[in-house]
Amino acid sequence: MTALAKATRVALLERMLLMRRFEEEVINAAAAHKYIGRNHLYIGHEGVGGPVMLLLGERDITHSTHRNHGHMIGRGVDPGKALAEIMGREGGLCGGKGGTWHMTDPGKGFGSTSAMVGGSIGMAVGGGFARKHQGKGGVSVALFGDGVLDEGISYEALNYCSKFSLPVLFVCENNSQEGAHITSMLAAKRLTDVPASLDIETHVVDGADAEAVHAVAAAALAKIRVEGKPVFIEARLARWPGSHQMRPEFTTGVTDIAQAWDDARVAGDHAAWIRDHDPVRLHARKLLAENAITREEALAIDARVKQQMAAARAFADASPFPPASAALDNVFA
Ligand SMILES: Cc1ncc(C[n+]2csc(CCOP(=O)(O)OP(=O)(O)O)c2C)c(N)n1
Ligand SMILES: [Mg+2]
């Protein structure tokens, strides 16, 4: 495994922190009743989406799920427009009509997101098919939860990509852990048994270890780009304790970057999750321990991220709701 360049390790921290602070902004917006409806937050998954998104290029296309915010922010979608979309505002990515579950940004490689369990894995086949037949390169990336593998569409999608050699990276974010909230009903012993039985190369990685995910995903993408065949990565995670609520709450507290060097600040009912599973804290801690950054640099990164979030909030708050006269715009039936 080649060591990551220092600049990439630091960029990864900033990207993951941006993804985290975006979700914190969403929690604040919900608490202030700026929108109605529910959200599935990406907190705790940043160690997967952060490195995968950092590795993608212009020709690549991404297909996401109900837990899509982190994927989008990780890939460079404007946080202000994303927040405005969640809040149903005119300045949002889809003019406020898509909301959290249908956010798209084709310019950033998001053709669509689907809140249907199994939606993204099916759309990724089309993305791979198009890339193969256009002959201009690029990889189609499917991001999905462990729950997707017990949907029938997964079998067809995996089978088609394998049989017809499509350039697709399957990234399964497995947050079903022994003794916790389980979203998988699969009878197979391991999730990777399903793609492996269809002759797809599989990898299992610790999803809380951003650098390990970066290494596996970089190798997989390089291989797909050369061989044009799919690869399947299962990233195992401990579900964030806040992800059950209809209205997300700060169950683990607002992220405190100083927890990376000060264990005394890791406290509360969910201290164990923060200590052992928070990918943002773990990555920051590693960079500090290996002298890749100083505490001052970590604080400066956080200050930059907070500034970006303040600008995003101001943009979304200032954006009006779409006028009633626009209700039928973009309706095709
Ligand atoms: C086809 C379909 N069935 C049921 C649901 C309701 N639903 C929303 S999220 C979810 C759990 C999905 O689990 P997983 O894919 O592992 O994602 P996680 O929420 O655990 O990240 C379910 C069943 C849905 N959105 N679509
Ligand atoms: Mg799951």
Coordinates of C-alpha atoms and ligand atoms in Angstrom, one line a residue:
M1 CA 0.0 0.0 0.0
T2 CA 1.6 3.3 -1.1
A3 CA 1.5 6.0 1.6
L4 CA -0.8 8.8 0.9
A5 CA 0.8 12.2 0.2
K6 CA 0.5 14.6 3.1
A7 CA -1.6 17.1 1.1
T8 CA -4.1 14.3 0.2
R9 CA -4.4 13.2 3.9
V10 CA -5.1 16.8 4.9
A11 CA -7.5 17.4 2.0
L12 CA -9.3 14.2 3.1
L13 CA -9.7 15.6 6.7
E14 CA -11.1 18.9 5.4
R15 CA -13.6 17.1 3.0
M16 CA -14.8 14.8 5.8
L17 CA -15.2 17.7 8.2
L18 CA -17.2 19.6 5.6
M19 CA -19.5 16.6 5.2
R20 CA -20.0 16.4 8.9
R21 CA -20.6 20.1 9.5
F22 CA -23.1 20.1 6.6
E23 CA -25.2 17.5 8.5
E24 CA -24.9 19.5 11.7
E25 CA -26.3 22.4 9.7
V26 CA -29.2 20.2 8.6
I27 CA -29.9 19.3 12.2
N28 CA -29.9 23.0 13.1
A29 CA -32.3 23.7 10.2
A30 CA -34.6 20.9 11.3
A31 CA -34.6 22.1 14.9
A32 CA -35.4 25.6 13.8
H33 CA -38.4 24.1 11.7
K34 CA -36.9 25.5 8.5
Y35 CA -38.3 22.5 6.7
I36 CA -40.7 19.6 7.3
G37 CA -40.0 15.9 6.6
R38 CA -37.3 13.6 7.6
N39 CA -33.7 13.2 6.9
H40 CA -31.2 10.3 6.9
L41 CA -27.9 11.8 7.8
Y42 CA -24.4 10.7 6.7
I43 CA -22.8 11.2 10.1
G44 CA -20.4 8.3 10.8
H45 CA -20.1 7.4 7.1
E46 CA -17.6 10.1 6.1
G47 CA -14.7 7.6 6.2
V48 CA -16.3 5.9 3.1
G49 CA -17.8 8.7 1.0
G50 CA -14.9 11.1 1.8
P51 CA -12.1 9.1 0.2
V52 CA -14.3 7.6 -2.6
M53 CA -15.5 11.1 -3.7
L54 CA -12.1 12.6 -3.5
L55 CA -10.8 9.9 -6.0
L56 CA -13.4 10.5 -8.7
G57 CA -12.9 12.5 -11.9
E58 CA -15.0 14.4 -14.4
R59 CA -16.0 11.4 -16.5
D60 CA -17.2 9.4 -13.5
I61 CA -20.8 9.4 -12.5
T62 CA -22.2 8.8 -9.0
H63 CA -25.5 7.2 -7.9
S64 CA -26.6 7.8 -4.4
T65 CA -29.3 6.8 -1.9
H66 CA -31.5 8.2 0.9
R67 CA -28.3 8.9 2.8
N68 CA -27.0 11.1 0.0
H69 CA -25.9 14.5 1.6
G70 CA -22.4 13.3 2.4
H71 CA -21.8 11.9 -1.0
M72 CA -22.9 15.1 -2.6
I73 CA -20.9 17.5 -0.4
G74 CA -17.9 15.1 -0.6
R75 CA -18.0 15.4 -4.4
G76 CA -18.0 19.2 -4.3
V77 CA -21.6 20.1 -4.7
D78 CA -22.3 23.6 -3.4
P79 CA -23.4 23.3 0.3
G80 CA -25.6 26.4 0.1
K81 CA -27.6 25.0 -2.9
A82 CA -27.8 21.6 -1.2
L83 CA -29.1 23.0 2.0
A84 CA -31.5 25.3 0.2
E85 CA -32.8 22.1 -1.6
I86 CA -33.4 20.3 1.7
M87 CA -35.2 23.4 2.9
G88 CA -37.4 23.4 -0.2
R89 CA -36.1 26.8 -1.4
E90 CA -36.0 28.2 -4.9
G91 CA -32.2 28.5 -4.9
G92 CA -31.8 24.8 -4.2
L93 CA -30.2 22.3 -6.6
C94 CA -33.6 21.3 -8.0
G95 CA -35.4 24.6 -7.4
G96 CA -36.6 23.3 -4.0
K97 CA -38.8 20.6 -5.6
G98 CA -36.7 17.5 -5.0
G99 CA -35.8 17.9 -1.4
T100 CA -33.4 15.7 0.5
W101 CA -34.3 12.5 -1.4
H102 CA -34.1 13.6 -5.0
M103 CA -31.1 16.0 -5.0
T104 CA -29.3 16.0 -8.2
D105 CA -26.3 17.9 -9.6
P106 CA -25.4 16.6 -13.1
G107 CA -22.5 19.1 -13.4
K108 CA -20.9 17.4 -10.4
G109 CA -21.6 13.9 -11.6
F110 CA -24.9 13.2 -9.8
G111 CA -27.4 12.2 -12.5
S112 CA -29.9 11.4 -9.8
T113 CA -30.3 10.1 -6.3
S114 CA -32.9 7.6 -5.4
A115 CA -34.5 7.0 -2.0
M116 CA -35.8 3.7 -3.1
V117 CA -33.7 1.0 -1.5
G118 CA -32.0 -0.5 -4.5
G119 CA -32.4 2.5 -6.8
S120 CA -28.8 3.5 -7.0
I121 CA -27.5 0.1 -7.8
G122 CA -29.8 -0.2 -10.7
M123 CA -29.0 3.3 -12.1
A124 CA -25.3 2.5 -11.8
V125 CA -25.7 -0.2 -14.4
G126 CA -26.9 2.4 -16.9
G127 CA -24.1 4.7 -16.0
G128 CA -21.6 1.9 -16.6
F129 CA -23.3 0.8 -19.9
A130 CA -23.1 4.4 -21.2
R131 CA -19.5 4.8 -20.2
K132 CA -18.5 1.6 -21.9
H133 CA -20.3 2.3 -25.1
Q134 CA -19.3 6.0 -25.4
G135 CA -15.7 4.8 -25.1
K136 CA -14.5 8.0 -23.4
G137 CA -13.6 6.3 -20.1
G138 CA -15.1 7.0 -16.7
V139 CA -16.5 4.8 -14.0
S140 CA -20.0 4.5 -12.7
V141 CA -20.2 4.4 -8.9
A142 CA -23.0 2.9 -7.0
L143 CA -23.2 3.8 -3.3
F144 CA -25.8 1.9 -1.3
G145 CA -26.5 0.4 2.1
D146 CA -26.4 -3.2 3.2
G147 CA -30.2 -3.3 3.0
V148 CA -29.9 -3.1 -0.8
L149 CA -28.5 -6.6 -1.2
D150 CA -31.7 -8.3 -0.2
E151 CA -33.6 -6.4 -3.0
G152 CA -34.0 -8.4 -6.2
I153 CA -32.6 -5.5 -8.4
S154 CA -29.1 -6.1 -6.8
Y155 CA -28.8 -9.6 -8.2
E156 CA -29.7 -8.4 -11.7
A157 CA -27.5 -5.3 -11.5
L158 CA -24.4 -7.3 -10.3
N159 CA -25.0 -10.1 -12.7
Y160 CA -25.4 -7.7 -15.7
C161 CA -22.2 -5.7 -14.8
S162 CA -20.2 -8.9 -14.4
K163 CA -21.5 -10.7 -17.5
F164 CA -21.1 -7.7 -19.8
S165 CA -17.9 -6.3 -18.2
L166 CA -19.1 -2.8 -17.2
P167 CA -16.9 -0.2 -15.5
V168 CA -18.8 0.0 -12.2
L169 CA -17.6 0.4 -8.6
F170 CA -20.0 -0.9 -6.1
V171 CA -19.6 0.7 -2.7
C172 CA -21.7 -0.9 0.0
E173 CA -21.9 1.0 3.3
N174 CA -22.7 -1.7 5.8
N175 CA -23.9 -0.2 9.0
S176 CA -25.6 -3.4 10.3
Q177 CA -23.6 -4.4 13.3
E178 CA -24.1 -7.3 15.7
G179 CA -26.4 -6.3 18.5
A180 CA -27.4 -3.0 16.9
H181 CA -30.1 -1.8 14.4
I182 CA -29.9 -4.2 11.5
T183 CA -30.9 -3.2 8.0
S184 CA -29.8 -6.4 6.2
M185 CA -32.1 -9.4 5.8
L186 CA -29.7 -11.3 3.6
A187 CA -29.5 -15.1 4.2
A188 CA -25.9 -15.2 2.8
K189 CA -23.3 -15.3 5.6
R190 CA -21.3 -12.4 4.1
L191 CA -22.6 -9.6 1.9
T192 CA -19.6 -10.2 -0.4
D193 CA -20.8 -13.8 -1.1
V194 CA -23.4 -12.4 -3.4
P195 CA -21.1 -10.4 -5.8
A196 CA -18.4 -13.1 -5.4
S197 CA -20.8 -15.8 -6.6
L198 CA -21.2 -13.7 -9.8
D199 CA -17.5 -13.5 -10.4
I200 CA -17.0 -10.0 -9.2
E201 CA -13.8 -9.0 -7.3
T202 CA -14.7 -8.1 -3.7
H203 CA -13.0 -6.3 -0.8
V204 CA -14.0 -5.7 2.8
V205 CA -12.6 -2.7 4.5
D206 CA -13.0 -0.8 7.8
G207 CA -15.3 2.1 6.9
A208 CA -14.2 4.1 9.9
D209 CA -10.6 4.1 8.5
A210 CA -10.6 6.7 5.8
E211 CA -7.1 6.0 4.6
A212 CA -7.8 2.3 4.4
V213 CA -10.9 3.0 2.3
H214 CA -8.9 5.4 0.1
A215 CA -6.3 2.7 -0.6
V216 CA -8.9 0.0 -1.5
A217 CA -11.0 2.4 -3.6
A218 CA -7.9 3.8 -5.4
A219 CA -6.8 0.3 -6.4
A220 CA -10.3 -0.7 -7.4
L221 CA -10.8 2.4 -9.6
A222 CA -7.4 2.0 -11.2
K223 CA -8.3 -1.6 -12.0
I224 CA -11.7 -0.8 -13.4
R225 CA -10.3 2.0 -15.6
V226 CA -7.9 -0.5 -17.1
E227 CA -9.9 -3.7 -17.2
G228 CA -13.4 -2.3 -17.5
K229 CA -14.8 -4.9 -15.1
P230 CA -16.8 -4.2 -11.9
V231 CA -15.3 -4.3 -8.3
F232 CA -17.4 -4.5 -5.1
I233 CA -16.3 -2.9 -1.8
E234 CA -18.0 -3.6 1.5
A235 CA -17.1 -0.9 4.0
R236 CA -18.1 -1.9 7.5
L237 CA -19.3 0.8 9.9
A238 CA -20.8 1.3 13.3
R239 CA -24.1 3.0 12.9
W240 CA -24.2 6.6 14.3
P241 CA -26.4 6.6 17.4
G242 CA -28.4 9.5 16.0
S243 CA -29.6 7.9 12.8
H244 CA -32.9 6.4 14.1
Q245 CA -34.7 9.6 14.9
M246 CA -37.2 11.1 12.4
R247 CA -35.9 14.5 13.4
P248 CA -32.1 14.2 13.8
E249 CA -30.6 15.3 17.1
F250 CA -27.1 16.0 18.3
T251 CA -27.0 12.6 20.1
T252 CA -23.1 12.5 20.0
G253 CA -22.8 16.3 20.4
V254 CA -21.6 18.9 17.9
T255 CA -18.3 17.7 16.5
D256 CA -15.5 19.0 18.6
I257 CA -12.2 18.8 16.7
A258 CA -10.2 19.1 19.9
Q259 CA -11.5 15.6 20.7
A260 CA -8.8 14.5 18.3
W261 CA -6.1 15.3 20.9
D262 CA -8.0 15.6 24.1
D263 CA -9.6 12.4 25.3
A264 CA -11.1 14.1 28.3
R265 CA -13.5 15.9 25.9
V266 CA -14.9 12.5 24.6
A267 CA -17.9 12.2 27.0
G268 CA -21.6 11.6 27.2
D269 CA -23.8 8.5 26.6
H270 CA -22.2 7.8 23.3
A271 CA -18.6 8.4 24.2
A272 CA -17.7 4.9 23.0
W273 CA -19.0 5.6 19.4
I274 CA -17.0 8.9 19.3
R275 CA -13.8 7.2 20.7
D276 CA -13.8 4.1 18.5
H277 CA -16.0 4.8 15.5
D278 CA -16.1 8.5 14.6
P279 CA -14.2 8.5 11.2
V280 CA -13.5 12.3 11.4
R281 CA -12.0 12.1 14.8
L282 CA -10.0 9.0 14.0
H283 CA -8.5 10.5 10.9
A284 CA -7.7 13.8 12.6
R285 CA -6.1 11.9 15.5
K286 CA -4.0 9.8 13.1
L287 CA -2.7 12.9 11.3
L288 CA -1.8 14.6 14.6
A289 CA -0.1 11.4 15.9
E290 CA 2.0 11.1 12.8
N291 CA 2.8 14.8 12.7
A292 CA 1.0 15.3 9.4
I293 CA -0.7 18.3 10.9
T294 CA -0.5 20.4 14.0
R295 CA -3.4 21.3 16.4
E296 CA -3.3 24.8 15.0
E297 CA -3.7 23.5 11.5
A298 CA -6.6 21.3 12.5
L299 CA -8.3 24.3 14.1
A300 CA -7.7 26.4 11.0
I301 CA -9.2 23.7 8.8
D302 CA -12.3 23.6 11.1
A303 CA -12.5 27.4 11.0
R304 CA -12.5 27.4 7.2
V305 CA -15.2 24.7 7.1
K306 CA -17.4 26.6 9.6
Q307 CA -17.1 29.7 7.5
Q308 CA -18.2 27.8 4.4
M309 CA -21.2 26.5 6.4
A310 CA -22.1 30.0 7.6
A311 CA -22.2 31.1 4.0
A312 CA -24.3 28.1 3.0
R313 CA -26.8 28.8 5.8
A314 CA -27.0 32.5 4.8
F315 CA -27.6 31.5 1.2
A316 CA -30.3 29.0 2.0
D317 CA -32.1 31.3 4.5
A318 CA -32.1 34.1 2.0
S319 CA -33.6 31.9 -0.7
P320 CA -37.4 32.2 -1.0
F321 CA -39.8 29.3 -1.4
P322 CA -40.8 28.7 -5.0
P323 CA -43.9 30.7 -6.0
A324 CA -47.2 28.8 -6.3
S325 CA -47.2 29.8 -10.0
A326 CA -44.2 27.5 -10.4
A327 CA -46.0 24.4 -9.0
L328 CA -46.5 22.8 -12.4
D329 CA -43.1 23.7 -13.9
N330 CA -41.0 20.6 -14.8
V331 CA -44.0 18.4 -14.4
F332 CA -44.1 16.0 -17.4
A333 CA -47.4 14.2 -16.9
Ligands
LIG1 C1 -37.9 -0.3 -1.9 C2 -37.9 0.4 -0.5 N1 -38.3 -0.4 0.5 C3 -38.3 0.2 1.8 C4 -37.9 1.5 2.0 C5 -38.0 2.1 3.4 N2 -36.6 2.3 3.8 C6 -35.9 3.5 3.8 S1 -34.4 3.4 4.4 C7 -34.5 1.7 4.7 C8 -33.3 1.0 5.2 C9 -32.3 0.8 4.2 O1 -31.2 0.2 4.8 P1 -29.8 0.4 4.1 O2 -29.9 0.3 2.6 O3 -28.8 -0.6 4.7 O4 -29.4 1.9 4.4 P2 -29.1 2.5 5.9 O5 -30.3 3.4 6.2 O6 -28.9 1.5 6.9 O7 -27.9 3.4 5.7 C10 -35.8 1.3 4.3 C11 -36.2 -0.1 4.4 C12 -37.5 2.2 0.8 N3 -37.1 3.5 0.9 N4 -37.5 1.6 -0.4
MG2 MG -27.8 -0.3 6.5

